[in-house]
Coordinates of C-alpha atoms and ligand atoms in Angstrom, one line a residue:
X25 CA 4.0 28.2 -21.6
X26 CA 2.9 24.8 -20.5
X27 CA 1.8 24.4 -16.9
X28 CA 0.2 21.7 -14.8
X29 CA -3.2 22.1 -13.3
X30 CA -1.9 22.1 -9.7
X31 CA 0.2 25.0 -10.5
X32 CA -2.8 27.2 -11.7
X33 CA -2.8 29.5 -8.4
X34 CA 0.6 30.8 -9.5
X35 CA -0.6 31.9 -12.9
X36 CA -3.8 33.9 -12.2
X37 CA -4.1 36.4 -15.1
X38 CA -1.5 34.9 -17.3
X39 CA -1.9 33.0 -20.6
X40 CA -0.8 29.4 -20.3
X41 CA -1.3 26.0 -21.8
X42 CA -2.7 23.0 -20.1
X43 CA -2.4 19.6 -21.7
X44 CA -4.9 17.1 -20.6
X45 CA -8.0 15.0 -21.0
X46 CA -11.7 16.1 -20.8
X47 CA -13.7 14.0 -18.5
X48 CA -17.0 16.0 -18.6
X49 CA -18.6 18.7 -20.5
X50 CA -21.8 20.9 -20.3
X51 CA -22.7 23.0 -23.2
X52 CA -25.3 25.7 -24.3
X53 CA -25.4 27.4 -27.6
X54 CA -22.9 30.1 -26.4
X55 CA -20.7 28.4 -23.9
X56 CA -18.9 25.0 -23.3
X57 CA -17.9 24.1 -19.8
X58 CA -15.0 21.6 -20.2
X59 CA -14.0 19.6 -17.1
X60 CA -10.3 18.9 -17.6
X61 CA -7.8 16.8 -15.8
X62 CA -4.1 16.2 -16.3
X63 CA -3.1 13.9 -13.4
X64 CA -2.1 16.6 -11.0
X65 CA -5.6 18.0 -10.7
X66 CA -8.8 19.2 -12.3
X67 CA -10.0 22.5 -13.7
X68 CA -12.9 23.9 -15.5
X69 CA -12.2 25.3 -18.9
X70 CA -14.7 27.9 -20.2
X71 CA -15.1 28.4 -24.0
X72 CA -17.2 31.5 -24.6
X73 CA -18.5 31.9 -28.1
X74 CA -17.7 35.6 -28.1
X75 CA -14.1 35.1 -26.9
X76 CA -12.9 32.5 -29.5
X77 CA -12.8 32.2 -33.2
X78 CA -15.8 30.0 -34.8
X79 CA -13.2 27.3 -35.4
X80 CA -12.2 27.0 -31.7
X81 CA -15.8 27.0 -30.6
X82 CA -16.4 24.2 -32.9
X83 CA -13.5 22.3 -31.8
X84 CA -14.7 22.5 -28.2
X85 CA -18.1 21.3 -29.4
X86 CA -16.5 18.2 -31.0
X87 CA -14.7 17.1 -27.7
X88 CA -15.9 13.9 -26.4
X89 CA -15.3 12.3 -22.8
X90 CA -11.6 11.2 -22.6
X91 CA -10.5 13.3 -25.6
X92 CA -7.1 14.8 -25.2
X93 CA -6.0 18.2 -26.2
X94 CA -3.8 21.3 -25.4
X95 CA -6.0 24.2 -24.0
X96 CA -4.5 27.6 -24.1
X97 CA -6.0 30.5 -22.2
X98 CA -6.0 32.7 -19.2
X99 CA -6.2 31.4 -15.6
X100 CA -8.9 33.2 -13.5
X101 CA -10.1 32.8 -10.0
X102 CA -13.5 31.0 -9.6
X103 CA -16.0 33.8 -8.8
X104 CA -17.3 32.1 -5.7
X105 CA -15.2 29.1 -4.6
X106 CA -11.9 29.6 -2.6
X107 CA -8.8 28.0 -4.0
X108 CA -10.5 27.2 -7.3
X109 CA -9.4 28.3 -10.5
X110 CA -10.7 28.2 -14.1
X111 CA -9.2 28.4 -17.6
X112 CA -10.8 31.0 -20.0
X113 CA -10.0 29.2 -23.1
X114 CA -8.6 30.9 -26.2
X115 CA -7.3 28.1 -28.4
X116 CA -7.5 24.4 -28.5
X117 CA -5.1 21.9 -30.2
X118 CA -6.7 18.5 -30.4
X119 CA -4.6 15.3 -30.0
X120 CA -7.4 12.7 -30.0
X121 CA -11.2 12.6 -30.3
X122 CA -12.2 9.6 -28.4
X123 CA -15.1 7.6 -29.7
X124 CA -18.3 8.5 -27.9
X125 CA -18.6 5.2 -26.0
X126 CA -16.2 5.5 -23.0
X127 CA -17.2 2.4 -21.1
X128 CA -16.9 3.9 -17.6
X129 CA -19.7 6.2 -16.9
X130 CA -21.3 8.0 -13.9
X131 CA -23.6 5.1 -13.2
X132 CA -22.5 2.3 -10.8
X133 CA -20.6 -0.6 -12.3
X134 CA -20.0 -4.0 -10.7
X135 CA -16.5 -4.9 -9.6
X136 CA -15.9 -7.5 -12.4
X137 CA -16.7 -4.9 -15.0
X138 CA -14.4 -2.3 -13.4
X139 CA -11.5 -4.9 -12.9
X140 CA -11.9 -5.9 -16.6
X141 CA -11.6 -2.3 -17.4
X142 CA -8.8 -1.6 -14.8
X143 CA -6.7 0.2 -17.5
X144 CA -9.5 2.8 -17.8
X145 CA -11.0 2.6 -14.3
X146 CA -7.6 3.9 -13.1
X147 CA -8.7 7.3 -14.5
X148 CA -11.5 7.6 -12.2
X149 CA -11.3 10.1 -9.3
X150 CA -11.3 7.7 -6.4
X151 CA -8.7 5.5 -8.1
X152 CA -6.6 8.6 -9.0
X153 CA -6.7 9.5 -5.3
X154 CA -5.7 5.9 -4.2
X155 CA -2.8 5.9 -6.4
X156 CA -1.6 9.4 -5.2
X157 CA -1.9 8.3 -1.6
X158 CA -0.1 5.0 -2.5
X159 CA 2.7 7.1 -4.0
X160 CA 2.9 9.2 -0.9
X161 CA 3.1 6.1 1.4
X162 CA 6.0 4.8 -0.7
X163 CA 7.9 8.1 -0.5
X164 CA 7.3 8.4 3.2
X165 CA 8.7 4.9 3.8
X166 CA 11.7 5.5 1.7
X167 CA 12.2 8.9 3.4
X168 CA 11.8 7.4 6.9
X169 CA 14.3 4.7 6.1
X170 CA 16.8 7.2 4.7
X171 CA 16.5 9.6 7.6
X172 CA 17.1 6.6 10.0
X173 CA 20.2 5.4 8.2
X174 CA 18.8 2.3 6.6
X175 CA 20.4 1.0 3.3
X176 CA 18.1 -0.4 0.6
X177 CA 18.9 -3.9 -0.4
X178 CA 16.9 -5.3 -3.3
X179 CA 16.1 -8.9 -2.6
X180 CA 15.8 -11.4 -5.5
X181 CA 12.4 -12.3 -6.8
X182 CA 13.5 -15.8 -8.0
X183 CA 14.4 -17.8 -4.9
X184 CA 15.0 -21.4 -3.6
X185 CA 13.7 -20.7 -0.2
X186 CA 10.4 -20.2 1.6
X187 CA 10.4 -17.6 4.2
X188 CA 6.8 -17.9 5.4
X189 CA 6.1 -21.7 5.0
X190 CA 5.8 -23.8 1.9
X191 CA 2.1 -23.9 1.3
X192 CA 1.5 -20.8 -0.8
X193 CA 4.7 -20.6 -3.1
X194 CA 4.4 -20.0 -6.8
X195 CA 6.5 -22.4 -8.6
X196 CA 8.7 -21.5 -11.5
X197 CA 10.6 -23.9 -14.0
X198 CA 14.1 -22.6 -13.5
X199 CA 16.0 -24.4 -16.4
X200 CA 16.7 -27.8 -15.0
X201 CA 15.5 -27.1 -11.5
X202 CA 12.8 -25.5 -9.5
X203 CA 12.4 -22.0 -8.2
X204 CA 9.7 -20.0 -6.4
X205 CA 8.7 -16.4 -6.7
X206 CA 9.7 -14.6 -3.5
X207 CA 7.2 -14.7 -0.6
X208 CA 9.3 -12.2 1.4
X209 CA 12.8 -10.6 1.0
X210 CA 13.6 -11.0 4.7
X211 CA 16.1 -13.8 4.7
X212 CA 18.2 -11.7 2.2
X213 CA 17.8 -8.5 4.0
X214 CA 19.0 -10.3 7.1
X215 CA 22.1 -11.6 5.2
X216 CA 22.8 -8.0 4.0
X217 CA 22.5 -6.4 7.4
X218 CA 25.8 -8.2 8.4
X219 CA 27.4 -6.0 5.6
X220 CA 25.5 -2.8 5.9
X221 CA 23.9 -2.5 9.3
X222 CA 20.3 -1.3 9.1
X223 CA 18.8 -2.5 5.9
X224 CA 15.5 -2.9 4.2
X225 CA 13.9 -4.3 1.0
X226 CA 10.8 -3.0 -0.7
X227 CA 9.6 -4.9 -3.6
X228 CA 6.9 -7.2 -5.0
X229 CA 6.2 -10.4 -3.1
X230 CA 4.0 -13.4 -4.2
X231 CA 1.7 -15.7 -2.6
X232 CA -0.3 -18.5 -4.1
X233 CA -3.1 -17.6 -1.6
X234 CA -6.2 -19.6 -2.1
X235 CA -8.0 -17.0 0.1
X236 CA -10.5 -14.9 -1.7
X237 CA -10.8 -12.0 0.7
X238 CA -10.7 -8.3 0.5
X239 CA -7.4 -8.3 2.2
X240 CA -5.4 -10.7 -0.1
X241 CA -3.6 -10.3 -3.4
X242 CA -1.3 -12.9 -5.0
X243 CA 1.1 -10.2 -5.8
X244 CA 1.6 -7.4 -3.4
X245 CA 4.5 -5.0 -2.2
X246 CA 6.1 -5.4 1.0
X247 CA 8.6 -3.1 3.1
X248 CA 10.8 -5.2 5.2
X249 CA 13.4 -3.6 7.5
X250 CA 16.0 -5.4 9.6
X251 CA 17.9 -3.9 12.5
X252 CA 21.1 -5.7 13.8
X253 CA 21.4 -5.8 17.6
X254 CA 17.8 -4.6 18.1
X255 CA 16.2 -6.6 21.0
X256 CA 12.4 -7.3 21.1
X257 CA 11.6 -4.7 23.6
X258 CA 12.6 -1.9 21.1
X259 CA 10.8 -3.5 18.1
X260 CA 7.3 -2.2 18.8
X261 CA 8.5 1.5 19.4
X262 CA 10.3 1.2 16.1
X263 CA 7.1 -0.1 14.2
X264 CA 5.0 2.5 15.8
X265 CA 7.4 5.3 15.0
X266 CA 7.6 4.1 11.3
X267 CA 3.8 3.8 10.9
X268 CA 3.3 7.2 12.7
X269 CA 5.7 8.8 10.1
X270 CA 3.7 7.4 7.1
X271 CA 0.4 8.3 8.7
X272 CA 1.4 12.0 9.3
X273 CA 2.9 12.2 5.8
X274 CA -0.3 11.2 4.2
X275 CA -2.3 13.5 6.4
X276 CA 0.0 16.5 5.6
X277 CA 0.6 15.9 1.9
X278 CA -2.5 14.1 0.6
X279 CA -5.4 16.0 2.2
X280 CA -7.1 16.7 -1.0
X281 CA -7.0 13.0 -2.2
X282 CA -8.2 11.8 1.3
X283 CA -11.2 14.0 0.9
X284 CA -11.8 12.5 -2.7
X285 CA -11.8 9.0 -1.2
X286 CA -14.4 10.2 1.5
X287 CA -12.2 8.8 4.2
X288 CA -13.1 9.7 7.8
X289 CA -10.1 11.9 8.1
X290 CA -10.8 12.7 11.7
X291 CA -10.4 9.1 12.7
X292 CA -6.9 9.2 11.4
X293 CA -6.2 12.5 12.9
X294 CA -7.3 11.3 16.3
X295 CA -5.0 8.3 16.5
X296 CA -2.7 8.6 19.6
X297 CA 0.6 7.2 20.5
X298 CA 1.5 4.7 22.0
X299 CA -0.6 2.1 20.3
X300 CA -2.2 -0.5 22.7
X301 CA 0.0 -3.6 23.2
X302 CA -1.5 -6.9 24.3
X303 CA -0.2 -10.5 24.4
X304 CA -1.7 -13.2 22.2
X305 CA -3.2 -14.7 25.3
X306 CA -4.8 -11.4 26.4
X307 CA -6.2 -11.1 22.9
X308 CA -7.7 -14.7 23.1
X309 CA -9.3 -13.7 26.4
X310 CA -10.9 -10.6 25.1
X311 CA -12.4 -12.6 22.2
X312 CA -13.6 -15.3 24.4
X313 CA -15.2 -13.0 26.8
X314 CA -16.9 -11.0 24.0
X315 CA -18.9 -14.1 23.0
X316 CA -18.3 -13.1 19.4
X317 CA -15.7 -15.7 18.5
X318 CA -15.4 -19.3 19.3
X319 CA -11.6 -19.1 19.0
X320 CA -9.6 -21.6 21.3
X321 CA -6.2 -21.0 22.9
X322 CA -3.6 -22.0 20.2
X323 CA -5.8 -20.9 17.3
X324 CA -4.7 -18.3 14.8
X325 CA -6.9 -15.2 14.6
X326 CA -9.5 -15.0 11.8
X327 CA -10.4 -11.9 9.9
X328 CA -13.4 -11.2 12.2
X329 CA -11.3 -11.6 15.3
X330 CA -8.7 -9.1 14.1
X331 CA -11.6 -6.7 13.3
X332 CA -13.1 -7.2 16.8
X333 CA -9.8 -6.7 18.6
X334 CA -9.1 -3.4 16.7
X335 CA -12.8 -2.2 17.2
X336 CA -12.4 -3.0 20.9
X337 CA -9.4 -0.5 21.2
X338 CA -10.4 1.8 18.2
X339 CA -6.7 2.1 17.5
X340 CA -4.0 0.1 15.7
X341 CA -3.1 -2.7 18.2
X342 CA 0.0 -4.7 18.6
X343 CA -0.5 -8.5 19.5
X344 CA 2.7 -10.1 20.7
X345 CA 4.1 -13.5 21.8
X346 CA 2.2 -15.9 19.6
X347 CA 2.3 -19.7 20.3
X348 CA 5.4 -21.2 18.6
X349 CA 3.3 -23.4 16.5
X350 CA 1.8 -20.4 14.7
X351 CA 5.1 -18.6 13.9
X352 CA 7.7 -18.8 11.4
X353 CA 11.1 -20.9 11.8
X354 CA 13.3 -17.9 12.4
X355 CA 11.4 -16.4 15.5
X356 CA 13.3 -16.3 18.9
X357 CA 11.7 -18.2 21.8
X358 CA 10.6 -16.0 24.6
X359 CA 13.3 -16.8 27.3
X360 CA 10.5 -16.5 30.0
X361 CA 8.1 -18.9 28.3
X362 CA 9.5 -21.3 25.7
X363 CA 5.9 -22.0 24.3
X364 CA 5.7 -18.6 22.7
X365 CA 8.0 -16.5 20.6
X366 CA 9.2 -13.0 20.6
X367 CA 6.9 -11.9 17.7
X368 CA 4.4 -9.2 17.1
X369 CA 1.7 -8.3 14.5
X370 CA 0.1 -4.9 14.2
X371 CA -3.6 -5.0 13.6
X372 CA -5.1 -2.0 11.8
X373 CA -8.3 -0.4 13.1
X374 CA -11.6 -0.3 11.2
X375 CA -11.5 -3.8 9.9
X376 CA -8.4 -3.7 7.8
X377 CA -6.7 -6.6 9.5
X378 CA -3.0 -7.4 9.9
X379 CA -1.1 -4.4 8.6
X380 CA 2.3 -5.3 9.9
X381 CA 3.4 -8.9 10.2
X382 CA 6.4 -11.2 10.8
X383 CA 7.7 -8.7 13.3
X384 CA 10.1 -10.5 15.7
X385 CA 13.4 -10.9 17.1
X386 CA 15.2 -13.4 14.9
X387 CA 16.9 -16.3 16.3
X388 CA 20.6 -16.9 15.7
X389 CA 20.8 -20.2 17.6
X390 CA 21.9 -22.5 14.8
X391 CA 20.8 -25.6 16.5
X392 CA 17.3 -24.3 17.0
X393 CA 17.1 -23.0 13.5
X394 CA 18.2 -26.3 12.1
X395 CA 15.5 -28.1 14.1
X396 CA 12.8 -25.8 13.1
X397 CA 13.9 -26.0 9.4
X398 CA 13.7 -29.8 9.7
X399 CA 10.2 -29.6 11.4
X400 CA 8.9 -27.4 8.6
X401 CA 10.2 -30.1 6.1
X402 CA 12.3 -27.6 4.3
X403 CA 15.6 -28.6 2.6
X404 CA 18.4 -27.8 4.8
X405 CA 20.7 -27.3 1.9
X406 CA 18.5 -24.5 0.5
X407 CA 19.0 -22.7 3.8
X408 CA 22.6 -23.4 4.2
X409 CA 23.6 -19.8 3.2
X410 CA 21.1 -18.3 5.6
X411 CA 22.6 -20.4 8.5
X412 CA 26.1 -19.4 7.3
X413 CA 25.2 -15.8 8.1
X414 CA 24.5 -16.7 11.8
X415 CA 27.7 -18.7 11.9
X416 CA 29.9 -15.8 11.2
X417 CA 28.8 -13.0 13.5
X418 CA 25.4 -14.0 14.5
X419 CA 23.5 -11.5 16.8
X420 CA 20.1 -10.6 18.1
X421 CA 18.3 -8.7 15.5
X422 CA 14.7 -7.6 14.8
X423 CA 12.7 -6.9 11.6
X424 CA 9.0 -6.7 10.3
X425 CA 7.1 -6.6 7.1
X426 CA 4.4 -4.2 6.2
X427 CA 2.1 -5.0 3.2
X428 CA 2.0 -1.8 1.2
X429 CA -1.6 -2.4 -0.2
X430 CA -3.0 -3.2 3.3
X431 CA -1.6 0.3 4.4
X432 CA -3.1 2.0 1.3
X433 CA -6.5 0.2 1.9
X434 CA -6.5 1.4 5.4
X435 CA -5.5 5.0 4.9
X436 CA -7.8 5.5 1.8
X437 CA -10.6 3.6 3.4
X438 CA -10.8 1.2 0.4
X439 CA -13.1 -1.8 0.7
X440 CA -10.8 -4.1 -1.0
X441 CA -7.0 -4.3 -1.6
X442 CA -7.5 -4.6 -5.3
X443 CA -8.2 -0.9 -5.4
X444 CA -4.9 -0.1 -3.9
X445 CA -2.5 -1.3 -6.6
X446 CA -2.4 -0.2 -10.2
X447 CA -3.1 -3.7 -11.7
X448 CA -4.2 -6.2 -9.0
X449 CA -3.4 -9.9 -9.3
X450 CA -5.8 -12.1 -7.4
X451 CA -6.7 -15.8 -7.5
X452 CA -8.8 -15.5 -10.5
X453 CA -7.5 -12.3 -12.2
X454 CA -4.2 -11.6 -14.0
X455 CA -5.4 -9.4 -16.8
X456 CA -5.2 -6.5 -17.5
Ligands
4AD506 O1 3.0 -11.7 8.0 P1 3.7 -11.9 6.7 O2 3.6 -13.3 6.0 O3 5.3 -11.7 7.2 C1 6.4 -11.9 6.4 O4 6.4 -12.2 5.2 C2 7.7 -11.6 7.1 N1 8.7 -12.4 6.5 C3 7.9 -10.1 7.0 C4 9.2 -9.7 7.7 O5 9.2 -9.9 9.0 N2 10.2 -9.3 7.1 O6 3.5 -10.7 5.7 C5 3.8 -9.5 6.1 C6 2.6 -8.6 5.7 C7 1.2 -8.7 6.4 O7 1.1 -8.3 7.6 C8 0.4 -8.0 5.4 O8 0.2 -6.8 5.6 C9 1.1 -8.3 4.1 O9 2.4 -8.6 4.3 N3 0.4 -9.5 3.4 C10 -0.3 -9.4 2.3 N4 -0.8 -8.3 1.7 C11 -1.6 -8.6 0.6 N5 -2.0 -9.8 0.1 C12 -1.4 -10.8 0.7 N6 -1.8 -12.1 0.2 C13 -0.6 -10.7 1.9 N7 0.1 -11.5 2.7 C14 0.8 -10.9 3.6
MG507 MG1 1.5 -12.6 9.2

């Protein structure tokens, strides 16, 4: 019977088969210790000369790193370690003997070498843990959305419109005309909420970002919910509740993986609700008084500013009501101060930067939207459909966007977002 390694506890004393790869081996004349993995976990296979036929013992000796095989034997409890199991191997069916030159070894490799070998690097333990945590975050997001009655709406990838300004669009020749890879599915999710109520999209988005930082990819995934009739005073509670659900799911279901990443788990466990909430102007004041930033009123925050603010609070921090000049065209002005908008970013602690952005009450004032589209030098005709949605049944509504990789980077404690997506695309890398 075939089982997966993470089922071993249920099969102690039974003869089973595990199909997987050998990632390490220690041998003496009488015994081979085979370190096996199958994607669900790791187990040590023990091949003892007296317990197997000479052919099987020889097969075990031939196995090289990354060779694949089916290992049949009995599951036993590790003599000393709790919750650890071993496979007393009786038979081996080899699928592939890998050449003895697997490029990724135990020694340190530089980032360029690892990225060049991303197709193999993915097999390393930390990368495995990152991908398992990424998967957990994706499922937690979908589960949260479903529990809260959101309908998934898949936004198109090929678009005519910019959502977040025109500077970092990827251009595509679209037959006789121009198109762009989507920067954000937001405008489409907004259109769909008139039909479906609470909606979200969750797909790849693209930014021709010239920024070469540890927080930027040119292709990343974004979760973007929209809530009809929600007012700004409810938005931060919603974002907090959403992120809390994701955080608790990872803590509950991916403990082992968090340990593999060597993340400071207690920091995550000690996060408290509610998250601090400060205005843009309060944030500017904190930065100016710190003496660590030369930021001026009206400037956007740099990466160091975001890090300082989050360190100051040692928690995820909401910064709300940015000057209108820093915000996107669809954001509603604050009725109490027309120079700022009803928008909010959530800054992750520990230096991971803006985790949730674009959060705002969306305007449905057609005159204002037309004016801001013109100011941004965007073509009115490309946005006519978007304006149409407000014409027929416009209403206050709120939404936000969370970059999946920023969330994975924060929760896994990864130094760079390129380790949080299977095949990262950055300014100078599109292969593999
Ligand atoms: O702040 P942004 O640009 O907001 C929007 O796109 C809104 N339209 C979303 C919405 O309200 N529906 O991007 C949202 C988030 C950021 O906070 C960040 O987490 C992530 O997307 N992000 C990136 N992640 C990786 N690489 C990049 N180049 C990113 N740009 C943004
Ligand atoms: Mg932003």
